[in-house]
Amino acid sequence: MSEQYWNPAAECAPLHETEHLQSLRLSRVIRKVYDNVAYYRKKMDQVGIKPEDIHDIKDIAKLPFTVKQDLRDNYPYGLFAVPMEQVSRVHASSGTTGKQTVVGYTKNDVELWSECVARALTAIGARKHDFAHISFGYGLFTGGLGLHYGAEKLGASVIPVSTGNTKRQIQIMKDFGSSVLCCTPSYAVYLGETLRDMGMTPDDINLKAGLFGAEPWTENMRLQIEQLLGIKAYDIYGLSEIIGPGVAFECSEQSGMHINEDHFYAEIVDPDTGEVLPEGEQGELVFTCLTKEALPLIRYRTHDIAVLSRKKCSCGRTLIKMSKPRGRSDDMLIIRGVNVFPSQIESVLLDLGNTAPHYQLIVDRINNKDTLEIVVEMSDDLFSDSVRKIEEKGRAIRAAVESTLGISAKVTLVEPKSLERSEGKSKRVIDKRNI
């Protein structure tokens, strides 16, 4: 194994080899789902497509989309393509709206998942001698066990801390020699703040890198994490419906995430029409599982807004890259006719400085008019400053938001640590509108 790559044959393959492999695997998985999943057989029959019509990866555009509601409609195991006695693991989404989204894995699927995460860890410089500090939640959420198995596959020593008891986590980092941190980016910020509040500096711990995902985050938040913890911060992307964390990952360039495209075929489509868009155009990310056994989803619409690129990467990997998602088409707020993503506002706040990366957007409708309030936590320095300085900062934020988004907003600055901290995904938006 090369020190730079976990699987150089897959990660550095020429495009023609990758496309040949994708074509072969697509034809096999379409035959599998047609024969074993009544839902897919019915959908393909409805559009007049048979497995023998799928020969090449470009034929994928003939196939119908799958959406999250399809998993809920077939709850819990209706989309599984193998008998339940072959399913060795079941995970599920949080189920914040409607039924939980249930996903399954065969033993081979767990091995595939571990391989994908091992690639991601290798790309950020993790090696066998490292201590992987896993602060993602364990349980039905895929984050904790996904990173755990990937780190074990790599050969690293795993510290399965999970979430919670943040001061104890800092002490464990110090005492156990944690060198690679895996958690949500918002929790990484919280860990960094706690480290500082405990009177410690990054020099007091052994962290060198972090792999963060499960929620959108900006380049400015990356800088915050790197400064607070004294590490290099990298993005990992995944969703439970496709496999969990490890679908895509950042390399040393930190300029987009390489998709493990020998296992997951990516497309970008127009969110409104479903039309496939060319490389370089922004749209909704769609994935097809090429090698999954238990739950091989076909053309699954993620709602994540991103861009794909095959621009040559200095790390040497030839795997296609996806941009950081700029938001989600279903989480996108439409305020007074303007499309607003929370990540846009986060970027404005962190650019201006003197505010912590903790905020909430409160959207309401008063007298038939949309209102937006941005509740922002001040830094310790700003909070201890004069009232005049605080008012100036509020005006600066309002002006910057209006300039960036083209809409006005009320800005409320609150004292440090007054917004609730999350050990999982942060709740950034409260939409009070009855729409």
Coordinates of C-alpha atoms in Angstrom, one line a residue:
M1 CA 0.0 0.0 0.0
S2 CA 1.3 3.5 -0.9
E3 CA 1.5 5.8 2.1
Q4 CA -0.3 8.5 0.1
Y5 CA -3.2 6.3 -1.0
W6 CA -5.2 3.5 0.6
N7 CA -6.1 1.9 -2.8
P8 CA -4.1 3.5 -5.6
A9 CA -5.6 1.2 -8.2
A10 CA -9.0 2.7 -7.6
E11 CA -8.1 6.2 -6.5
C12 CA -5.7 6.9 -9.4
A13 CA -7.3 4.9 -12.2
P14 CA -7.5 6.5 -15.7
L15 CA -10.9 7.7 -16.7
H16 CA -11.5 5.1 -19.4
E17 CA -10.9 2.3 -16.8
T18 CA -13.2 3.9 -14.3
E19 CA -16.0 4.3 -16.9
H20 CA -15.6 0.7 -18.1
L21 CA -15.9 -0.5 -14.5
Q22 CA -18.9 1.7 -13.8
S23 CA -20.7 0.4 -16.9
L24 CA -20.1 -3.2 -15.9
R25 CA -21.3 -2.6 -12.3
L26 CA -24.3 -0.5 -13.4
S27 CA -25.6 -3.3 -15.7
R28 CA -25.2 -5.8 -12.8
V29 CA -26.9 -3.7 -10.2
I30 CA -29.8 -2.9 -12.5
R31 CA -30.4 -6.6 -13.1
K32 CA -30.2 -7.2 -9.3
V33 CA -32.8 -4.6 -8.4
Y34 CA -35.1 -5.5 -11.2
D35 CA -35.1 -9.1 -10.1
N36 CA -35.2 -8.6 -6.4
V37 CA -37.0 -5.2 -5.6
A38 CA -40.6 -5.0 -6.6
Y39 CA -40.5 -1.2 -6.4
Y40 CA -37.7 -0.9 -9.0
R41 CA -39.3 -3.5 -11.2
K42 CA -42.6 -1.6 -11.2
K43 CA -40.9 1.8 -11.9
M44 CA -38.8 0.5 -14.7
D45 CA -41.7 -1.3 -16.3
Q46 CA -43.7 2.0 -16.1
V47 CA -41.1 3.8 -18.2
G48 CA -40.5 0.8 -20.5
I49 CA -36.9 0.0 -19.4
K50 CA -35.6 -3.5 -19.0
P51 CA -32.2 -4.5 -17.5
E52 CA -30.9 -5.5 -21.0
D53 CA -31.4 -1.9 -22.1
I54 CA -28.6 -0.8 -19.7
H55 CA -25.1 -1.4 -21.2
D56 CA -23.1 1.7 -20.6
I57 CA -22.8 4.1 -17.7
K58 CA -24.3 6.8 -20.0
D59 CA -27.5 4.8 -20.1
I60 CA -28.2 5.8 -16.5
A61 CA -30.1 8.8 -17.7
K62 CA -32.9 6.4 -19.0
L63 CA -33.6 5.3 -15.4
P64 CA -36.1 6.9 -13.0
F65 CA -35.1 8.8 -9.9
T66 CA -35.4 7.5 -6.3
V67 CA -36.3 10.0 -3.5
K68 CA -36.4 9.8 0.3
Q69 CA -40.2 9.4 0.3
D70 CA -39.8 6.1 -1.6
L71 CA -37.8 4.7 1.3
R72 CA -40.5 5.9 3.8
D73 CA -43.3 4.4 1.6
N74 CA -41.5 1.1 1.6
Y75 CA -40.6 1.3 5.4
P76 CA -38.8 -0.5 6.8
Y77 CA -37.2 -3.1 4.5
G78 CA -39.2 -2.9 1.2
L79 CA -36.3 -1.6 -0.9
F80 CA -33.8 -4.2 0.3
A81 CA -32.4 -6.3 -2.5
V82 CA -31.3 -9.3 -0.4
P83 CA -33.1 -11.6 2.1
M84 CA -33.0 -10.3 5.7
E85 CA -30.8 -13.2 6.8
Q86 CA -28.1 -11.7 4.7
V87 CA -28.4 -8.2 6.4
S88 CA -25.8 -7.9 9.1
R89 CA -26.4 -4.3 10.1
V90 CA -29.4 -1.9 10.1
H91 CA -29.0 1.9 10.5
A92 CA -31.6 4.6 10.3
S93 CA -31.9 8.4 9.9
S94 CA -33.0 10.6 12.8
G95 CA -36.6 10.7 11.5
T96 CA -37.2 14.3 12.3
T97 CA -40.0 14.4 9.8
G98 CA -42.2 11.4 9.2
K99 CA -40.9 7.9 9.5
Q100 CA -37.2 7.1 9.9
T101 CA -35.2 6.2 6.8
V102 CA -34.0 2.6 7.3
V103 CA -30.9 1.3 5.6
G104 CA -29.2 -2.1 5.7
Y105 CA -25.8 -3.6 5.1
T106 CA -24.5 -7.0 4.3
K107 CA -21.1 -8.0 5.6
N108 CA -19.7 -7.1 2.2
D109 CA -21.4 -3.7 2.4
V110 CA -19.7 -3.1 5.8
E111 CA -16.3 -4.0 4.2
L112 CA -17.0 -1.6 1.3
W113 CA -18.0 1.2 3.7
S114 CA -14.8 0.6 5.8
E115 CA -12.7 0.7 2.6
C116 CA -14.2 4.1 1.6
V117 CA -13.6 5.6 5.1
A118 CA -10.0 4.2 5.1
R119 CA -9.4 6.0 1.8
A120 CA -10.7 9.3 3.4
L121 CA -8.5 8.9 6.5
T122 CA -5.4 8.1 4.4
A123 CA -6.1 11.2 2.3
I124 CA -5.8 13.4 5.4
G125 CA -2.6 11.9 6.6
A126 CA -3.9 9.3 9.1
R127 CA -1.8 6.2 9.4
K128 CA -1.6 3.0 11.5
H129 CA 0.2 4.7 14.4
D130 CA -2.6 7.3 14.8
F131 CA -5.2 7.4 17.5
A132 CA -8.6 8.1 16.0
H133 CA -10.9 10.1 18.4
I134 CA -14.5 9.4 17.2
S135 CA -16.9 12.0 18.6
F136 CA -19.7 11.3 16.1
G137 CA -22.7 9.7 17.8
Y138 CA -22.9 5.9 17.8
G139 CA -26.1 4.0 17.4
L140 CA -28.6 4.2 14.5
F141 CA -26.8 7.3 13.1
T142 CA -24.1 6.2 10.6
G143 CA -21.4 8.6 11.7
G144 CA -19.9 6.9 14.7
L145 CA -19.7 3.3 13.5
G146 CA -18.8 4.4 9.9
L147 CA -15.7 6.3 11.1
H148 CA -15.0 3.6 13.7
Y149 CA -14.8 0.7 11.2
G150 CA -12.9 2.8 8.7
A151 CA -10.2 3.7 11.3
E152 CA -10.0 0.0 12.3
K153 CA -9.6 -1.0 8.6
L154 CA -6.7 1.5 8.4
G155 CA -5.1 -0.1 11.4
A156 CA -5.3 3.0 13.6
S157 CA -6.2 2.8 17.4
V158 CA -9.8 3.8 17.8
I159 CA -11.0 5.8 20.8
P160 CA -14.8 5.5 20.6
V161 CA -15.8 8.5 22.7
S162 CA -19.1 9.3 21.0
T163 CA -20.8 12.6 21.9
G164 CA -21.2 14.4 25.2
N165 CA -19.2 15.3 28.3
T166 CA -17.0 17.7 26.4
K167 CA -14.5 18.6 29.1
R168 CA -13.9 14.9 29.6
Q169 CA -13.3 14.5 25.9
I170 CA -10.6 17.2 26.1
Q171 CA -9.0 15.3 29.0
I172 CA -9.1 12.1 27.0
M173 CA -7.5 13.8 24.0
K174 CA -4.7 14.9 26.3
D175 CA -4.2 11.7 28.2
F176 CA -4.8 9.2 25.4
G177 CA -2.8 11.0 22.7
S178 CA -5.7 11.5 20.2
S179 CA -4.2 12.6 16.9
V180 CA -7.2 12.5 14.4
L181 CA -10.6 13.9 15.4
C182 CA -13.8 12.9 13.7
C183 CA -17.1 14.8 14.5
T184 CA -19.4 17.4 13.2
P185 CA -17.8 20.8 12.4
S186 CA -20.0 22.6 14.9
Y187 CA -18.9 20.2 17.7
A188 CA -15.3 20.7 16.7
V189 CA -15.7 24.4 17.3
Y190 CA -17.3 23.7 20.7
L191 CA -14.4 21.4 21.6
G192 CA -11.9 24.1 20.6
E193 CA -13.8 26.7 22.7
T194 CA -13.9 24.3 25.7
L195 CA -10.1 23.6 25.3
R196 CA -9.5 27.4 25.5
D197 CA -12.0 27.8 28.5
M198 CA -10.1 25.1 30.4
G199 CA -7.0 27.2 30.1
M200 CA -5.3 24.9 27.6
T201 CA -3.9 25.5 24.1
P202 CA -3.5 23.2 21.1
D203 CA 0.0 22.5 22.2
D204 CA -1.4 20.7 25.2
I205 CA -3.0 18.0 23.0
N206 CA -1.7 15.8 20.2
L207 CA -4.3 16.5 17.5
K208 CA -2.9 16.9 13.9
A209 CA -6.0 16.6 11.7
G210 CA -9.7 16.4 11.8
L211 CA -12.4 14.8 9.5
F212 CA -15.7 16.6 9.8
G213 CA -19.1 16.1 8.2
A214 CA -22.8 15.5 8.7
E215 CA -23.7 19.2 8.3
P216 CA -22.8 22.1 5.9
W217 CA -19.8 24.2 6.9
T218 CA -17.9 27.0 5.3
E219 CA -14.3 27.8 4.6
N220 CA -14.4 30.4 7.4
M221 CA -15.5 27.8 9.8
R222 CA -12.6 25.6 8.6
L223 CA -10.2 28.4 9.6
Q224 CA -12.0 28.8 13.0
I225 CA -11.5 25.0 13.7
E226 CA -7.9 25.0 12.6
Q227 CA -7.1 28.0 14.8
L228 CA -8.9 26.7 17.8
L229 CA -7.5 23.2 17.7
G230 CA -4.2 23.7 15.9
I231 CA -5.0 21.1 13.2
K232 CA -5.8 20.8 9.5
A233 CA -9.6 20.4 9.1
Y234 CA -10.9 18.2 6.3
D235 CA -14.4 17.5 5.0
I236 CA -16.0 14.0 4.6
Y237 CA -19.3 13.6 2.8
G238 CA -21.9 10.9 3.0
L239 CA -25.6 10.1 3.6
S240 CA -27.0 7.1 5.2
E241 CA -29.2 6.2 2.2
I242 CA -26.1 5.8 0.0
I243 CA -23.7 4.2 2.7
G244 CA -22.9 6.8 5.4
P245 CA -19.8 8.9 5.7
G246 CA -17.2 8.0 3.1
V247 CA -19.1 8.6 -0.1
A248 CA -16.6 11.5 -0.8
F249 CA -13.6 13.0 1.0
E250 CA -11.2 15.9 0.9
C251 CA -7.5 15.4 0.2
S252 CA -4.5 17.6 0.9
E253 CA -5.7 20.3 -1.6
Q254 CA -8.8 21.0 0.6
S255 CA -10.5 22.1 -2.6
G256 CA -13.5 19.8 -3.0
M257 CA -14.1 16.1 -2.2
H258 CA -13.1 13.1 -4.2
I259 CA -16.1 10.8 -4.8
N260 CA -15.4 7.1 -4.5
E261 CA -16.8 6.7 -8.0
D262 CA -15.9 3.1 -8.4
H263 CA -18.7 2.5 -5.9
F264 CA -21.0 5.5 -6.3
Y265 CA -21.9 7.2 -9.6
A266 CA -22.6 10.9 -9.3
E267 CA -24.7 13.2 -11.5
I268 CA -25.7 16.8 -11.2
V269 CA -29.3 17.6 -12.2
D270 CA -31.5 20.6 -12.4
P271 CA -33.5 20.5 -9.2
D272 CA -36.7 21.6 -11.0
T273 CA -36.6 19.6 -14.2
G274 CA -34.4 16.6 -13.4
E275 CA -32.3 17.3 -16.5
V276 CA -28.7 16.2 -16.3
L277 CA -26.3 19.2 -16.2
P278 CA -22.8 19.2 -17.7
E279 CA -19.7 19.2 -15.6
G280 CA -19.0 22.5 -13.9
E281 CA -22.7 23.5 -13.5
Q282 CA -24.3 23.8 -10.1
G283 CA -27.3 21.6 -9.4
E284 CA -28.7 18.8 -7.3
L285 CA -26.4 15.9 -6.5
V286 CA -27.7 12.4 -7.5
F287 CA -26.1 9.1 -6.6
T288 CA -26.4 5.6 -7.8
C289 CA -24.9 2.7 -5.8
L290 CA -22.9 0.5 -8.1
T291 CA -21.7 -2.2 -5.6
K292 CA -24.0 -2.1 -2.6
E293 CA -25.8 -5.4 -1.9
A294 CA -28.5 -4.8 0.7
L295 CA -29.8 -1.4 -0.4
P296 CA -28.5 -0.4 -3.9
L297 CA -30.4 2.8 -4.5
I298 CA -30.6 4.0 -8.2
R299 CA -30.4 7.7 -9.1
Y300 CA -31.1 8.8 -5.5
R301 CA -31.8 12.6 -5.3
T302 CA -29.8 13.9 -2.3
H303 CA -31.2 17.5 -2.4
D304 CA -27.6 18.7 -1.8
I305 CA -26.6 21.5 -4.2
A306 CA -23.1 21.0 -5.6
V307 CA -20.8 21.1 -8.6
L308 CA -18.7 18.2 -10.1
S309 CA -15.2 18.7 -11.6
R310 CA -12.6 16.5 -13.2
K311 CA -9.9 19.2 -13.0
K312 CA -6.5 17.6 -12.3
C313 CA -5.8 17.4 -8.6
S314 CA -2.3 17.9 -7.1
C315 CA -2.8 14.9 -4.8
G316 CA -2.7 12.6 -7.8
R317 CA -6.2 11.1 -7.4
T318 CA -8.3 10.9 -10.5
L319 CA -11.6 10.4 -8.7
I320 CA -14.1 13.1 -9.7
K321 CA -14.5 15.9 -7.2
M322 CA -17.7 17.4 -5.8
S323 CA -17.7 20.9 -4.2
K324 CA -18.7 21.4 -0.7
P325 CA -22.5 21.5 -0.8
R326 CA -23.6 25.1 -0.7
G327 CA -26.8 24.0 0.9
R328 CA -29.8 21.8 0.3
S329 CA -32.6 22.3 -2.1
D330 CA -35.1 21.2 0.5
D331 CA -33.4 23.2 3.3
M332 CA -33.2 26.3 1.2
L333 CA -35.2 29.2 2.5
I334 CA -37.2 31.4 0.2
I335 CA -37.5 34.7 1.9
R336 CA -39.4 37.4 0.0
G337 CA -38.7 35.6 -3.2
V338 CA -35.0 35.2 -2.5
N339 CA -33.2 31.9 -2.2
V340 CA -31.2 31.9 1.0
F341 CA -28.9 29.2 2.3
P342 CA -27.7 29.3 6.0
S343 CA -24.1 28.7 4.8
Q344 CA -24.2 32.1 3.0
I345 CA -25.1 33.9 6.2
E346 CA -22.5 31.9 8.1
S347 CA -19.8 33.0 5.7
V348 CA -20.8 36.7 6.1
L349 CA -20.6 36.4 9.9
L350 CA -17.2 34.8 10.0
D351 CA -15.8 37.2 7.4
L352 CA -16.7 40.1 9.6
G353 CA -15.1 38.6 12.8
N354 CA -15.9 39.3 16.4
T355 CA -18.8 36.8 16.4
A356 CA -18.6 33.2 17.3
P357 CA -19.7 30.6 14.7
H358 CA -22.9 30.1 16.6
Y359 CA -26.1 31.6 15.2
Q360 CA -29.7 31.0 14.4
L361 CA -32.0 32.2 11.7
I362 CA -35.6 32.8 12.7
V363 CA -38.0 33.2 9.8
D364 CA -41.5 34.4 10.4
R365 CA -44.4 35.9 8.4
I366 CA -46.0 39.1 9.8
N367 CA -48.8 40.9 8.0
N368 CA -48.2 38.6 4.9
K369 CA -44.5 39.7 4.8
D370 CA -41.6 37.4 5.4
T371 CA -39.2 38.5 8.2
L372 CA -35.7 37.2 8.9
E373 CA -34.0 37.6 12.3
I374 CA -30.3 36.6 12.6
V375 CA -29.4 35.8 16.2
V376 CA -25.6 35.9 16.5
E377 CA -23.4 35.1 19.5
M378 CA -20.8 37.7 20.2
S379 CA -17.1 36.8 20.9
D380 CA -15.8 37.4 24.4
D381 CA -13.9 40.4 23.1
L382 CA -16.9 42.1 21.5
F383 CA -19.1 41.4 24.5
S384 CA -16.7 43.2 26.8
D385 CA -16.5 46.2 24.4
S386 CA -18.6 49.3 24.5
V387 CA -22.3 49.5 23.6
R388 CA -21.3 51.7 20.7
K389 CA -19.0 49.1 19.3
I390 CA -21.6 46.4 19.6
E391 CA -24.2 48.5 17.8
E392 CA -21.7 49.2 15.1
K393 CA -21.1 45.4 14.7
G394 CA -24.9 44.8 14.4
R395 CA -25.1 47.5 11.7
A396 CA -22.2 46.0 9.8
I397 CA -23.8 42.6 9.8
R398 CA -27.1 43.9 8.6
A399 CA -25.3 45.8 5.8
A400 CA -23.2 42.8 4.8
V401 CA -26.2 40.4 4.8
E402 CA -28.2 42.8 2.7
S403 CA -25.3 43.2 0.2
T404 CA -24.8 39.5 -0.1
L405 CA -28.4 38.3 -0.1
G406 CA -30.3 41.3 -1.4
I407 CA -32.7 41.2 1.5
S408 CA -32.9 43.0 4.9
A409 CA -32.7 41.2 8.2
K410 CA -33.0 42.1 11.9
V411 CA -29.7 41.3 13.7
T412 CA -29.7 40.4 17.4
L413 CA -26.4 40.1 19.1
V414 CA -26.4 37.9 22.2
E415 CA -23.8 37.2 24.9
P416 CA -21.3 34.4 24.5
K417 CA -22.5 30.8 25.1
S418 CA -26.1 31.8 25.2
L419 CA -27.2 29.8 22.2
E420 CA -27.7 26.1 22.8
R421 CA -24.7 23.9 21.9
S422 CA -25.2 20.8 19.8
E423 CA -23.1 17.6 20.0
G424 CA -24.6 16.4 16.8
K425 CA -26.0 18.4 13.9
S426 CA -26.7 22.1 14.8
K427 CA -30.2 23.4 14.4
R428 CA -29.6 26.6 12.5
V429 CA -33.0 27.5 11.2
I430 CA -36.3 28.1 13.0
D431 CA -39.1 28.7 10.4
K432 CA -42.3 29.9 12.1
R433 CA -44.2 30.5 8.9
N434 CA -47.3 28.4 8.3
I435 CA -46.4 27.6 4.7

